[in-house]
Each structure stands twice: as C-alpha cells, then as structure tokens.
Coordinates of C-alpha atoms and ligand atoms in Angstrom, one line a residue:
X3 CA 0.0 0.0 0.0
X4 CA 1.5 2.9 -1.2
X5 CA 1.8 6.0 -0.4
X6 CA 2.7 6.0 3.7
X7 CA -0.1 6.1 5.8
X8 CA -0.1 7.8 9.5
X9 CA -1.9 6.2 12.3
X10 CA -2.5 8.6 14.8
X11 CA -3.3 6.5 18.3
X12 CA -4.1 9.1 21.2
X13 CA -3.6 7.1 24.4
X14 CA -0.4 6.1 23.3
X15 CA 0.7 5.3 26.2
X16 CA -2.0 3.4 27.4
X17 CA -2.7 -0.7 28.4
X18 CA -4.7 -1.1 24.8
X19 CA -1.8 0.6 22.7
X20 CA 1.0 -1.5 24.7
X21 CA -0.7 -4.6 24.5
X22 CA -2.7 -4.7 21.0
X23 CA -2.3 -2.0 18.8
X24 CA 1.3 -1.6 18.8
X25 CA 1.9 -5.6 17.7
X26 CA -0.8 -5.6 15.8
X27 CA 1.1 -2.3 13.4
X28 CA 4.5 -4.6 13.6
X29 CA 2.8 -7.7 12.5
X30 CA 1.3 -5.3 9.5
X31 CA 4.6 -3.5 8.8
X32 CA 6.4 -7.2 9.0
X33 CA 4.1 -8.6 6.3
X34 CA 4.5 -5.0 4.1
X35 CA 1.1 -4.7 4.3
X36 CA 1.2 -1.1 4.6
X37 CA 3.6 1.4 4.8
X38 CA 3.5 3.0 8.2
X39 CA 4.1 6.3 10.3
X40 CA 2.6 5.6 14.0
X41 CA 2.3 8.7 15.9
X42 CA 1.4 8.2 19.5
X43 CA -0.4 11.4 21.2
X44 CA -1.0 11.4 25.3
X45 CA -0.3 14.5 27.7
X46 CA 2.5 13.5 29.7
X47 CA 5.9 14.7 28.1
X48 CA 8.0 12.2 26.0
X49 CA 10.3 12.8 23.1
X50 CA 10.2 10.5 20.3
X51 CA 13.3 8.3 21.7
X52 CA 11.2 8.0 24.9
X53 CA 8.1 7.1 23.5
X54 CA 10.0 4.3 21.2
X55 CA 12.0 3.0 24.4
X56 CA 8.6 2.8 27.1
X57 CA 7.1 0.5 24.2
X58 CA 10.1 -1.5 23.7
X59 CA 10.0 -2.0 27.4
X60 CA 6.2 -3.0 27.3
X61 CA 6.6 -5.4 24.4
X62 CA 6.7 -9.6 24.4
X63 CA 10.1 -11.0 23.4
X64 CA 8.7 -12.8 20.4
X65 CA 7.7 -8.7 18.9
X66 CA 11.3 -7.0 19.9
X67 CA 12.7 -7.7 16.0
X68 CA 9.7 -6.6 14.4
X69 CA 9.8 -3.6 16.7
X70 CA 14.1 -2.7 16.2
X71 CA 13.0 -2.5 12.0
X72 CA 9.9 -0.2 12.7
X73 CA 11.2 1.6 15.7
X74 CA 12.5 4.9 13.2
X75 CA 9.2 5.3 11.6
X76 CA 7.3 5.9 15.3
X77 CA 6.9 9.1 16.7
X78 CA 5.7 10.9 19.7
X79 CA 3.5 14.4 20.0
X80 CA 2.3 15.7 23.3
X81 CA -1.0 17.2 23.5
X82 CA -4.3 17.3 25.7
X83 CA -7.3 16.0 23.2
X84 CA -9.5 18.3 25.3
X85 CA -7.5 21.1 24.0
X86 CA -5.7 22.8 21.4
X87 CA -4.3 20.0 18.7
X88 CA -2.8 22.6 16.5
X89 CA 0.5 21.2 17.5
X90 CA -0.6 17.6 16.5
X91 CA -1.4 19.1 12.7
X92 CA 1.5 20.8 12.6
X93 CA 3.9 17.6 13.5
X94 CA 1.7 15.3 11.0
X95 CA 2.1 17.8 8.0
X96 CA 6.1 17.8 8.6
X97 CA 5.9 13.9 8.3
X98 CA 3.5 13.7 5.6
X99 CA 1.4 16.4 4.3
X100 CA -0.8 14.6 1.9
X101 CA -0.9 11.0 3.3
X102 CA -4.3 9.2 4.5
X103 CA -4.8 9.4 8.2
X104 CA -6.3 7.1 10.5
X105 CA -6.8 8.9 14.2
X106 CA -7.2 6.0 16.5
X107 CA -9.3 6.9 19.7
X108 CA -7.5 4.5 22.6
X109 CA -9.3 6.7 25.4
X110 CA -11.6 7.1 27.8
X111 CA -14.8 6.8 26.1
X112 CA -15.8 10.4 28.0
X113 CA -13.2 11.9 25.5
X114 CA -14.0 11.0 22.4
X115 CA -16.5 13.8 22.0
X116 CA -13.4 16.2 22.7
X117 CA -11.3 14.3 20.4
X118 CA -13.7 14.6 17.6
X119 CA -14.4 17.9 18.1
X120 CA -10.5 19.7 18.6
X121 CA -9.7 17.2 15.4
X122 CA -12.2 18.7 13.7
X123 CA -11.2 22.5 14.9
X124 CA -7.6 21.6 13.7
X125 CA -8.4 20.8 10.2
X126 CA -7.1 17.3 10.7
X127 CA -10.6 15.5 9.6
X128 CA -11.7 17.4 6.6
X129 CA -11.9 14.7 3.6
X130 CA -13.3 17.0 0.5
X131 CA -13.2 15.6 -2.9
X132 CA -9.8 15.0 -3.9
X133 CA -8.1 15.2 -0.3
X134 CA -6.4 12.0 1.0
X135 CA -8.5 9.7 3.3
X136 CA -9.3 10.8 6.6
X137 CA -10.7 8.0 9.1
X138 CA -11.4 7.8 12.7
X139 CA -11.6 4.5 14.6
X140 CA -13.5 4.6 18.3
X141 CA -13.1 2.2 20.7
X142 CA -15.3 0.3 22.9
X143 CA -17.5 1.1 25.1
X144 CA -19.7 3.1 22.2
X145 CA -22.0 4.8 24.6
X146 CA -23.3 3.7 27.9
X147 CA -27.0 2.6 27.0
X148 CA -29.1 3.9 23.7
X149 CA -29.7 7.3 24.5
X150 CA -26.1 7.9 25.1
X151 CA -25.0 6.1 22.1
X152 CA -27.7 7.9 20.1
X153 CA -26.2 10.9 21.3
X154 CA -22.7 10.0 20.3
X155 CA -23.7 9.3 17.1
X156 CA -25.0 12.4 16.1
X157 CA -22.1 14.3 17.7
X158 CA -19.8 12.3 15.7
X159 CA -22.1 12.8 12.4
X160 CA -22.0 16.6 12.5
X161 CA -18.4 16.4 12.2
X162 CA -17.3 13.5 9.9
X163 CA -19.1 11.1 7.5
X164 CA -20.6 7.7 8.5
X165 CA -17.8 6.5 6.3
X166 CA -15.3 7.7 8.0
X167 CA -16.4 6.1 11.3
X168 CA -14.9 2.5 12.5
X169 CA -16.6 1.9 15.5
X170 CA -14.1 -1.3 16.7
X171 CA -15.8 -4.5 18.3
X172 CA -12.5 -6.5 18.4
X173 CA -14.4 -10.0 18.4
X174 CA -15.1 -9.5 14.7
X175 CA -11.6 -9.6 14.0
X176 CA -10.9 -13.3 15.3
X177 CA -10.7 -15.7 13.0
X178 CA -13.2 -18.1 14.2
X179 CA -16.1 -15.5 14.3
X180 CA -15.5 -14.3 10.7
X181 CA -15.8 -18.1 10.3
X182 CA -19.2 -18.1 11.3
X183 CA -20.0 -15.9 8.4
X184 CA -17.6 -18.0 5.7
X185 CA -19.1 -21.5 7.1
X186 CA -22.9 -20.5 6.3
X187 CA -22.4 -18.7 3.4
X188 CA -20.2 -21.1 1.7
X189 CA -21.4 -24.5 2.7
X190 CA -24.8 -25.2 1.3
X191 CA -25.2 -28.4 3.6
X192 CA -26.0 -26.2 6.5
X193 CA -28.4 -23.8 5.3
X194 CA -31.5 -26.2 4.7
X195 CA -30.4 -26.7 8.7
X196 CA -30.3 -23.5 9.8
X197 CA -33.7 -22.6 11.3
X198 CA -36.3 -23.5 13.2
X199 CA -37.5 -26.8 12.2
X200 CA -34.2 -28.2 13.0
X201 CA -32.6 -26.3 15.5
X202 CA -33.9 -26.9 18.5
X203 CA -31.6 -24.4 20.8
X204 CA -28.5 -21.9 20.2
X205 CA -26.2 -21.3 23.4
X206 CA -23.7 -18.8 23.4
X207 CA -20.8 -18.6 25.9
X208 CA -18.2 -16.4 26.8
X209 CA -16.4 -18.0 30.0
X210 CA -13.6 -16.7 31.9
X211 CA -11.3 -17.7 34.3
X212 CA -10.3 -14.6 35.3
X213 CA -11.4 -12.1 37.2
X214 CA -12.1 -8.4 37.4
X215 CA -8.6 -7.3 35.2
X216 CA -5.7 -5.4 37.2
X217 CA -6.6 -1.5 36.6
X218 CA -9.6 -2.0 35.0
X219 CA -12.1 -2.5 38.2
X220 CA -13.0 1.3 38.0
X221 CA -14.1 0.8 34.6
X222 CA -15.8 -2.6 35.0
X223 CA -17.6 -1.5 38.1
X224 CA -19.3 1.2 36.4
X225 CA -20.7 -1.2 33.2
X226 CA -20.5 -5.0 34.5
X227 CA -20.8 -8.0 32.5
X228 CA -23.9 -6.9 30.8
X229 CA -22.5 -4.0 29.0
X230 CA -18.7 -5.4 28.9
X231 CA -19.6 -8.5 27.2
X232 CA -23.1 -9.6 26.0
X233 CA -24.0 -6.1 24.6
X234 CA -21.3 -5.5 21.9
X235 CA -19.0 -8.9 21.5
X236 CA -21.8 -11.5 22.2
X237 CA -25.1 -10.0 20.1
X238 CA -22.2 -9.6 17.0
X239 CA -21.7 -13.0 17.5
X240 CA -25.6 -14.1 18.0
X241 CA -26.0 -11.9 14.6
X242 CA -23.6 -13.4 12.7
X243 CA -25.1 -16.3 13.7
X244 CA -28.5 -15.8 13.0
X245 CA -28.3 -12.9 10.0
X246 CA -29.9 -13.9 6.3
X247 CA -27.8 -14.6 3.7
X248 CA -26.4 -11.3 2.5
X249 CA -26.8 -10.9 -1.3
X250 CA -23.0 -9.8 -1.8
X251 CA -19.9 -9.5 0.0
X252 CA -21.2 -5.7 0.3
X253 CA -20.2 -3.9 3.7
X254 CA -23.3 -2.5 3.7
X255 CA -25.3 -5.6 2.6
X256 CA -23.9 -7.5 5.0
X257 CA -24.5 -5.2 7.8
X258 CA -27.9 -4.6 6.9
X259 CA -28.5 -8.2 7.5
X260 CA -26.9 -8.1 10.9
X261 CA -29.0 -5.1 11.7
X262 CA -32.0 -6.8 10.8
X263 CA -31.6 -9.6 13.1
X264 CA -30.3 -7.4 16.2
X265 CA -33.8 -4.9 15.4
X266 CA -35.6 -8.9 15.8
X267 CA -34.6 -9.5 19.1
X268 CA -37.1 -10.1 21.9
X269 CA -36.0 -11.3 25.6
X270 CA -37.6 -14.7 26.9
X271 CA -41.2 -13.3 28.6
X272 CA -40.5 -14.7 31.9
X273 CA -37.7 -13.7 34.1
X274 CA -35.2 -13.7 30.9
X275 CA -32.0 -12.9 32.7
X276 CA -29.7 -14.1 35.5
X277 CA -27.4 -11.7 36.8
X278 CA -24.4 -12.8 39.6
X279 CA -21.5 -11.9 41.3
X280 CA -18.5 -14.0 42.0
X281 CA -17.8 -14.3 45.6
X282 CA -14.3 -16.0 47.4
X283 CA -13.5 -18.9 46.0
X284 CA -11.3 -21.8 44.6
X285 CA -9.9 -22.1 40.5
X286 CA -7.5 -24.1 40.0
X287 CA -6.3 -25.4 43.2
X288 CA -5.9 -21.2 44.3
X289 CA -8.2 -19.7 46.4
X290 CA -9.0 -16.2 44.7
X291 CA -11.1 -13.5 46.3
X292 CA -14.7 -11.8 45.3
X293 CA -15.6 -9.4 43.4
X294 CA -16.0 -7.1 45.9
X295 CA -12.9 -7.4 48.0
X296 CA -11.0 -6.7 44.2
X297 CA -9.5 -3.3 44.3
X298 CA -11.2 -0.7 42.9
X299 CA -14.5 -1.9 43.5
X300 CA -16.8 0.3 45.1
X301 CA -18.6 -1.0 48.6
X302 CA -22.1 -1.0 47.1
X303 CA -21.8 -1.8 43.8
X304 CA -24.0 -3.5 41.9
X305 CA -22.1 -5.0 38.8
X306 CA -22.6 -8.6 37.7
X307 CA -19.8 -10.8 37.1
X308 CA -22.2 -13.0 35.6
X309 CA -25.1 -12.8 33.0
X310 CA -27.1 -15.3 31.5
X311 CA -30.1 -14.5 29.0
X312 CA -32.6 -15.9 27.2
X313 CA -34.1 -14.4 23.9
X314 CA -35.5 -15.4 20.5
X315 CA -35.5 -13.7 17.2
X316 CA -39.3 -13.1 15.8
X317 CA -39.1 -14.0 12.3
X318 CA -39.9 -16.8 10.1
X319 CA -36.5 -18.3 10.4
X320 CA -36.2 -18.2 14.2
X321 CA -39.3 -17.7 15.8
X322 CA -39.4 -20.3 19.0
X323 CA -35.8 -21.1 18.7
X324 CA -34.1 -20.4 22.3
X325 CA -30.8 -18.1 21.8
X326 CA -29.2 -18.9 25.2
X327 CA -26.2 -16.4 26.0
X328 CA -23.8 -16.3 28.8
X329 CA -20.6 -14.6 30.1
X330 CA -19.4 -15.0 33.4
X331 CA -15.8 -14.3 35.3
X332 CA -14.4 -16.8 37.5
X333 CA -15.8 -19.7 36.1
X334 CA -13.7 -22.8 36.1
X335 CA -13.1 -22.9 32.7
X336 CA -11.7 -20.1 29.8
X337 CA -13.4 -20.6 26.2
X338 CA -15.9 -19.6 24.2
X339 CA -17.9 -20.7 21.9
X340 CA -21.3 -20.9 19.5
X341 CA -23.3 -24.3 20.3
X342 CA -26.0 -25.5 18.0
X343 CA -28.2 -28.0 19.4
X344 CA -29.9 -29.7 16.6
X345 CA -33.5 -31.4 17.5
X346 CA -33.6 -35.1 18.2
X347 CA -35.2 -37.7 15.6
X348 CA -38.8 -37.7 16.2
X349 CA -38.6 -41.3 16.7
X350 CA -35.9 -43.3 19.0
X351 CA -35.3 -46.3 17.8
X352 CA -31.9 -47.1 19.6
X353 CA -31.1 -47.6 23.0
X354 CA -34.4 -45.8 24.3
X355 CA -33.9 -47.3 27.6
X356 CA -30.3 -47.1 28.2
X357 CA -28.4 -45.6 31.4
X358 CA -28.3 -42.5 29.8
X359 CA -32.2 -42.1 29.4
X360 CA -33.6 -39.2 29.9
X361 CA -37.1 -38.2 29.1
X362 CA -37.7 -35.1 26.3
X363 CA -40.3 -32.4 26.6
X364 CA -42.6 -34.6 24.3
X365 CA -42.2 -37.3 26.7
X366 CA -40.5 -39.8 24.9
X367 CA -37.6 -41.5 26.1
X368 CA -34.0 -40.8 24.9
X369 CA -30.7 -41.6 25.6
X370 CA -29.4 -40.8 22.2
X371 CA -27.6 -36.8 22.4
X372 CA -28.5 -34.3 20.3
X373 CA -26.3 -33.4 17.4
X374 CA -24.3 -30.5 18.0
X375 CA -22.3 -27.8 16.1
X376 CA -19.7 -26.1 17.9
X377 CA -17.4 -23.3 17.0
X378 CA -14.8 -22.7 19.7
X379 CA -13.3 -19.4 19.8
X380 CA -10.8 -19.4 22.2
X381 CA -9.1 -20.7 23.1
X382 CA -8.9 -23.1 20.2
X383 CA -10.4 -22.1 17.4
X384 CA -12.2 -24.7 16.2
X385 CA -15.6 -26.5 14.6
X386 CA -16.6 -29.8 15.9
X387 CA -19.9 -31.5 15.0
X388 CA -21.3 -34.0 17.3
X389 CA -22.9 -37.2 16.8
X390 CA -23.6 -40.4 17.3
X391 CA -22.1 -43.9 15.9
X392 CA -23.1 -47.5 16.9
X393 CA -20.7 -49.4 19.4
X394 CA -19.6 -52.2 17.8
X395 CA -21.0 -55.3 18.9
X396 CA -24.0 -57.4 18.6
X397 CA -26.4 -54.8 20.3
X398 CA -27.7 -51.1 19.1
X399 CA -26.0 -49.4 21.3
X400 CA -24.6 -45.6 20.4
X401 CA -21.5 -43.5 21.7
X402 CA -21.2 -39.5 21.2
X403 CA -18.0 -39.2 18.2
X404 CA -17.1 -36.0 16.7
X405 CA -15.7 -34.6 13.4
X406 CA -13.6 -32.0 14.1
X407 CA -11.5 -29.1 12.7
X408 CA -8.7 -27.2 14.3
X409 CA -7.6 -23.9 13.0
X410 CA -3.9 -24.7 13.9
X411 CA -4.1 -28.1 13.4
X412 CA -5.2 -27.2 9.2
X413 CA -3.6 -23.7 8.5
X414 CA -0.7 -24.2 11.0
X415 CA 0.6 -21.4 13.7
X416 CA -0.9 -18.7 15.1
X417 CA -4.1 -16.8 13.0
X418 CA -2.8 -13.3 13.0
X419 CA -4.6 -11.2 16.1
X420 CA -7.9 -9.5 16.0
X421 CA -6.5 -6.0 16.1
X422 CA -4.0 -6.9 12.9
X423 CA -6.7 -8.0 10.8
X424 CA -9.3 -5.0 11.8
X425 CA -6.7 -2.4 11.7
X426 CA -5.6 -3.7 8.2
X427 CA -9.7 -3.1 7.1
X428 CA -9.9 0.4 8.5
X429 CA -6.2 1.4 6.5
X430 CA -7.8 0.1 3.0
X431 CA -11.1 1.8 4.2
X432 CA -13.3 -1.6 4.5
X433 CA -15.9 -0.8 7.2
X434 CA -17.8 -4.9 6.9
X435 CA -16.3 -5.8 10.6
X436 CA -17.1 -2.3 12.1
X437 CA -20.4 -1.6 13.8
X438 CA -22.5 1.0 11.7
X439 CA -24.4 3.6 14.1
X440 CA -28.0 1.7 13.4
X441 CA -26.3 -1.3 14.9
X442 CA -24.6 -0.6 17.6
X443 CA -28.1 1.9 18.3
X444 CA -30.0 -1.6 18.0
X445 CA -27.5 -3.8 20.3
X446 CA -28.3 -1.2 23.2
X447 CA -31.9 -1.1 22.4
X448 CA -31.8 -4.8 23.4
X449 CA -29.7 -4.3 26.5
X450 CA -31.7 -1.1 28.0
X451 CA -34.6 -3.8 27.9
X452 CA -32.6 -6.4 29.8
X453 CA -34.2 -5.4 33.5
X454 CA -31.9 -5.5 36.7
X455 CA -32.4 -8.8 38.2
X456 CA -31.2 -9.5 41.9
X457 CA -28.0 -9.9 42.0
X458 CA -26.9 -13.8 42.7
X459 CA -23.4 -14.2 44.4
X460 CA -21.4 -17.3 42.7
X461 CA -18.4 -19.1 44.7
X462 CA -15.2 -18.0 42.1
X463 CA -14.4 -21.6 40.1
X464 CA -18.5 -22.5 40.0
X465 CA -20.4 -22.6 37.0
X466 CA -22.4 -19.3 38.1
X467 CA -25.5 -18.5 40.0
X468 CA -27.4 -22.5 39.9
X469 CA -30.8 -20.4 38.8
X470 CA -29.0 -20.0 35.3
X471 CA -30.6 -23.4 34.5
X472 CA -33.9 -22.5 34.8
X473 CA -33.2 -20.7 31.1
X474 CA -33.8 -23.9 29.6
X475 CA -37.4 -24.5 30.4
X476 CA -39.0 -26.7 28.6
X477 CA -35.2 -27.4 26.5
X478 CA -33.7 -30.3 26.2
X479 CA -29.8 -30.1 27.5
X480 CA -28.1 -27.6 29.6
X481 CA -25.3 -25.0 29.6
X482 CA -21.9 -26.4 27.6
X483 CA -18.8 -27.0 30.3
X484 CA -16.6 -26.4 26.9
Ligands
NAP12 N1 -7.2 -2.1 27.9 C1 -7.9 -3.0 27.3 O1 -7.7 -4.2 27.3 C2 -9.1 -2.6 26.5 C3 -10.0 -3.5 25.9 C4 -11.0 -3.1 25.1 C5 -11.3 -1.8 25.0 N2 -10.5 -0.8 25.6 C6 -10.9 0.6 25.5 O2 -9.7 1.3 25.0 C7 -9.7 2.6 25.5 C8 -8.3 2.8 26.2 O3 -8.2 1.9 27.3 P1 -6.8 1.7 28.0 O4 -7.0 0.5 28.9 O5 -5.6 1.6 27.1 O6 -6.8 3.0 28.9 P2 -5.5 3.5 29.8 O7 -4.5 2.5 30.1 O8 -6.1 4.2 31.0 O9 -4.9 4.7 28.9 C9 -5.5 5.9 28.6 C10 -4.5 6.7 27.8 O10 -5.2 7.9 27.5 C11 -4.2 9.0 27.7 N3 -5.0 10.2 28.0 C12 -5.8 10.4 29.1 N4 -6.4 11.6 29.0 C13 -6.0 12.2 27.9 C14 -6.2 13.4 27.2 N5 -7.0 14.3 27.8 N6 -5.6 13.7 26.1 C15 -4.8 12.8 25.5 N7 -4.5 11.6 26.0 C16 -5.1 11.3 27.2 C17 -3.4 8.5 28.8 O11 -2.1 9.1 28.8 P3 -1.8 10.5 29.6 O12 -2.3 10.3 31.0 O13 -0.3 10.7 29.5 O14 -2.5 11.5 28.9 C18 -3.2 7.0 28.4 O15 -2.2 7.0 27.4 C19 -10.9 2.7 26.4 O16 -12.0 3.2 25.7 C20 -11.2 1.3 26.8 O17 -12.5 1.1 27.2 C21 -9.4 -1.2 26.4

C-alpha cells in the first residue's frame, strides 16, 4: 500500500496501545502490508526516543525484531485532546502532508467527543473531494445505553461522514467469528439446517477464568458484565449467527443483515436474565477473592460478574428457537464458543432405555444426544460437530464421536490477532467488521430492555448462579462446560 499512511493513536501510552495496537502495526509493517508512520499522542511529556524506548519495554520477546526494523518510523507528539491540537497538525504535515490518516481513539470513552471535536477544529478530519483519506476509529464502550449512544452518534455525524467512522468491536476480528459468516455462506449443507424446524436451541458462551482485570475494576464496576460482554461482542456473535444470507460480500449488505436480526430481538417473557457476582472462592487449586474485596471496586456496587439471557428472534427463520447467552468471570473454565443444538429424531429407535435415558419435553424416552455444532473461539479455534455412531458389537447401542477441525491443526501457527486483521480493514477503508451507528443503536436497544435482576453471588471456580438453569425451560440439555 502505497503512499505512507499515518496512524494517529491518542492514548499512546496506554494498556490497549502497549498490549494490542502496537503488535498488531508490527505484524502489518512485518508482512509489508502497509507502509506506516505511527504517531502516539497522550499528555505526559515524552520525546520520540522515549516514547520508542517505554514501548520497547512494554513489548513480548517474540515482537522486539519486528519492533528494532519499525522503531525509526514511530513518533511521539504531546498534547491534551480536550485542548488545542494545532501542535498535532503541525507535527503530521512535517511527516507527511498529503498522506491518509487514521486517528485511532485508545481513550476514555468520555473523551472522544473532545477528540472529535478539537480534530475537527484543527483541520485534521476534513476529507473534501480529492483530499487524501481521513478516518477515525473509536473504541469500545460506544455509549453507555441507547440514549447515550444515540447521542454520540449524532455528535460524531456533524463532524465527519458515517464512512469515515470505525466503530471497533474487536471480536469481529478473530478468525473463528468471521468463520461463522464464511461456514454458512459457503457450505450449502448447513443452510436447509439452519432454522427453526431443525434447531432446536442456540447457546452462546463467553467463559472466563479470570477475574475483574488489574486496573480496569473502576471501569468494570461502572458497566458489569452486561455491558462489557453480552451487549457489543456476544449479540455480533448471536447476529452473525442468525443474520440472512447477504446478497454480496457488500459492507453495507452484510450489515444490513446483521442489523436486521439485532432490530428482531425479543427477551424470553418470563424472568429472561440471570445476573451474579462472583464471591471467594477456589480455580485451579488457588483460592482467589470476590468481586467485591478486588481493588477498585466500590462498597455497594452493583455490577454482575455474571449474566445469563434468554431471547428469541421473531421471524420466520427463528421464531421459538431459544438463543441462550452467557458470560461469566471466575468460572472454572476459559473458552468460548457458538453451540447449536440440533432437534432429536422424532422417533428413537436405539437404546431408548439405556443408562443414559432421559425423558424429552414430548415425553418420549432418549438416551441418544443431540447433534451438535460447535465453533470454539478461544481458546482453540475450532468446529466440531457432534454425533452419534453404533458401538460395535452385537447390540444397538450408540456412543457421542465427533468430526472436528482445528484452525492450527489445518492452517498451522498462530491466526494473526484481531487488532491486525481489523486495523488492516480500517487502512484500506473496509468498514464490513465495524459496527455501523444503526447497529450498535440496535445492540443497546436490546440491552436497556434487559431489567436489573437480583443480583446472585457465585463461589469464584463454579459454574455461576445454579438459577441460570432454569433458562432452559422446557429445552432439552443444559449449559456447555466447553
Ligand atoms: N485495555 C484493554 O484491554 C481494553 C480492551 C477493550 C477496550 N478498551 C478501550 O480502549 C480505551 C483505552 O483503554 P486503556 O485501557 O488503554 O486506557 P488507559 O490504560 O487508562 O490509557 C489511557 C490513555 O489515554 C491518555 N489520555 C488520558 N487523558 C488524555 C487526554 N485528555 N488527552 C490525551 N490523552 C489522554 C493516557 O495518557 P496520559 O495520561 O499521558 O494523557 C493514556 O495513554 C478505552 O476506551 C477502553 O474502554 C481497552
């Protein structure tokens, strides 16, 4: 990609910059997939051989060659984005006065407003016809519920285009989830599948063994799992899932679809969410302490660890079809993953009154498992599909076997990180795995209606509040263990 770009990041000295976005620009300017000036901007004062040494410091071993070849082409500029940014303009236009620009807002989402707006009154986001590219990428959390995202939005659209807003959801750049959109659209054998007279449940599961992240329990404790997790990352996932078949690879086809399905949403009619909050507790052998006793965490807060939801999307596709979603900290397990549970044969003809029997909502008696499809997303990334063969021997009897495919095991190494991959899309100005304003407007319209249920405490290394079950009413199975 030629000519040089410049990739602004304000918060350059940040946790998100050290940890993400600067090995995600060496693994770009490694494979020469663009040619790249990174400026960082933040208050405190650093000269450019500063700035280059405090992320050498911060770096893994494995990204300190990539980093010595790049090192010359990053540079540093002080400034305040609630102020002045004159300086900033100034610095950009001696590196590169006609390049494209891609302002990269790693801050606290209070300032992008002020970022916006003193870009804006520095010239620094004017695109007229002819001008190089101008794009700004925001970071997550976009807006706090729907009136303040609405809000945002229309602060953001008097000052640049939709066009030239990348609103990041950073699950969209794994591998695994863009999957989900290349597996249905590719494979026909699904798709006859892929509704409600077959599937007969969708669980969704984002499980983590950690808890509340060093530095970030101020944050956390102001938004909880609810708004970390199942409002941006997991409904992407659930749409992606769920979304028509887009008529072209389109950005704005495909993300019509997605908006479609998120507008399609309705919560479970009775009591649709379980909410919890991990107490002390053992994982692994170490005994780890509650949420509360985390520091940071205020005395009377009310944030879940925990949240588990039941929903179904009302249209001819899905209607009836449970979408079961949960994300919990502390559990005893770290992955993630899309389960589809497929429905049972209507009639059992094998083993119907083996040890494993169990009795389905129709009352007949099974002890064959469903057939399921999962796609693990971390921390393998992965498709297996589930189902069952006869033991050999001279009864009927059936075993659980799987066909399997592992990302590593096929394509070999790492994939390259979320981050690389989305920053790559926003440099050549491909919006398809950014959230456009109507959807992330749409994912909060669903999460303002998610009511405050009591908050359940959780011992740290269980599977979450026991009352998570009840979700499945009148479902055959349970929540995955991975
Ligand atoms: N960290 C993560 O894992 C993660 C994950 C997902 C999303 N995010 C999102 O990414 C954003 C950044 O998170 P973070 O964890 O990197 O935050 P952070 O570690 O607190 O860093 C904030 C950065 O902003 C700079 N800053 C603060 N006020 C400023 C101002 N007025 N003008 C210019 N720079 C200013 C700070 O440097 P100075 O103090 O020197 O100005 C620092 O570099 C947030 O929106 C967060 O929600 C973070």
């Amino acid at each position: 990609m030629n000519p040089p770009i410049q990739i602004v990041i304000f918060g350059a000295s940040g946790d998100l910059t050290a940890r993400k976005l600067v090995p995600a620009l060496l693994g770009l300017a490694q494979k020469g997939s663009a040619d790249l000036q990174l400026i960082g901007v933040a208050r405190r004062p650093l000269t450019d051989t500063g700035f280059r040494a405090q992320l050498r410091g911060q770096l893994p071993e494995a990204d300190r060659g990539a980093f010595e070849a790049f090192q010359g082409c990053i540079h540093y500029v002080q400034g305040d984005v609630e102020g002045d940014l004159e300086g900033l303009a100034k610095r950009l236009d001696a590196l590169g006065p006609s390049v494209g620009r891609l302002f990269y807002l790693s801050l606290r989402p209070n300032l992008f407003v002020p970022a916006v707006e003193n870009l804006a009154c520095a010239g620094l986001l004017a695109q007229e016809n002819g001008d190089p590219w101008r794009r700004v990428v925001i970071e997550k959390p976009f807006g706090w519920d729907l009136a303040s995202a609405r809000a945002l939005n229309h602060t953001l659209h008097r000052l640049l285009r939709e066009e030239q807003i990348y609103r990041i959801d950073h699950y969209l750049g794994k591998e695994t989830v863009q999957n989900l959109f290349a597996f249905r659209f590719n494979n026909a054998i699904f798709e006859p599948l892929w509704n409600r007279h077959h599937i007969e449940l969708v669980q969704i599961t984002v499980a983590e063994e950690l808890g509340v992240e060093r530095g970030r329990a101020a944050y956390y404790d102001t938004v909880g799992a609810l708004r970390d997790m199942l409002q941006n990352h997991m409904l992407q996932i659930l749409a992606l899932v769920a979304m028509e078949p887009p008529s072209s690879l389109d950005p704005e086809t495909i993300r019509d679809q997605k908006v479609n399905v998120l507008k399609s949403i309705r919560l479970w009619p009775s009591e649709p969410c379980v909410r919890g909050r991990y107490g002390p507790g053992d994982i692994g052998g170490q005994t780890v302490k509650g949420y509360l006793q985390e520091d940071g965490v205020g005395a009377d807060s009310d944030a879940e660890t925990y949240v588990a939801l039941r929903a179904e999307i009302v249209n001819w596709r899905w209607s009836g079809v449970p979408f079961l979603l949960r994300h919990g900290k502390r559990l005893p397990k770290r992955f993630s993953e899309v389960r589809v549970q497929f429905k049972v044969p209507p009639i059992q003809l094998f083993d119907r009154f083996g040890e494993d029997a169990r009795t389905l909502p129709d009352g007949l008696t099974c002890s064959l498992r469903p057939n399921h499809l999962t796609l693990s997303i971390q921390p393998r990334e992965a498709l297996s599909l589930g189902f069952g063969v006869k033991v050999p021997g001279s009864g009927m009897t059936m075993a659980p076997a799987e066909l399997a495919f592992d990302y590593r095991d096929r394509f070999g190494g790492q994939t390259a990180p979320a981050y690389e991959r989305l920053l790559l899309d926003a440099l050549q100005g491909d919006p398809t795995l950014f959230l456009r304003d109507d959807e992330v407007e749409a994912s909060w319209q669903l999460a303002d209606t998610v009511c405050k249920s009591p908050l359940l405490e959780y011992p740290a290394g269980s599977w979450g509040p026991p009352e998570a079950e009840n979700l499945f009413h009148g479902c055959e199975g349970g929540w995955s263990r991975g």
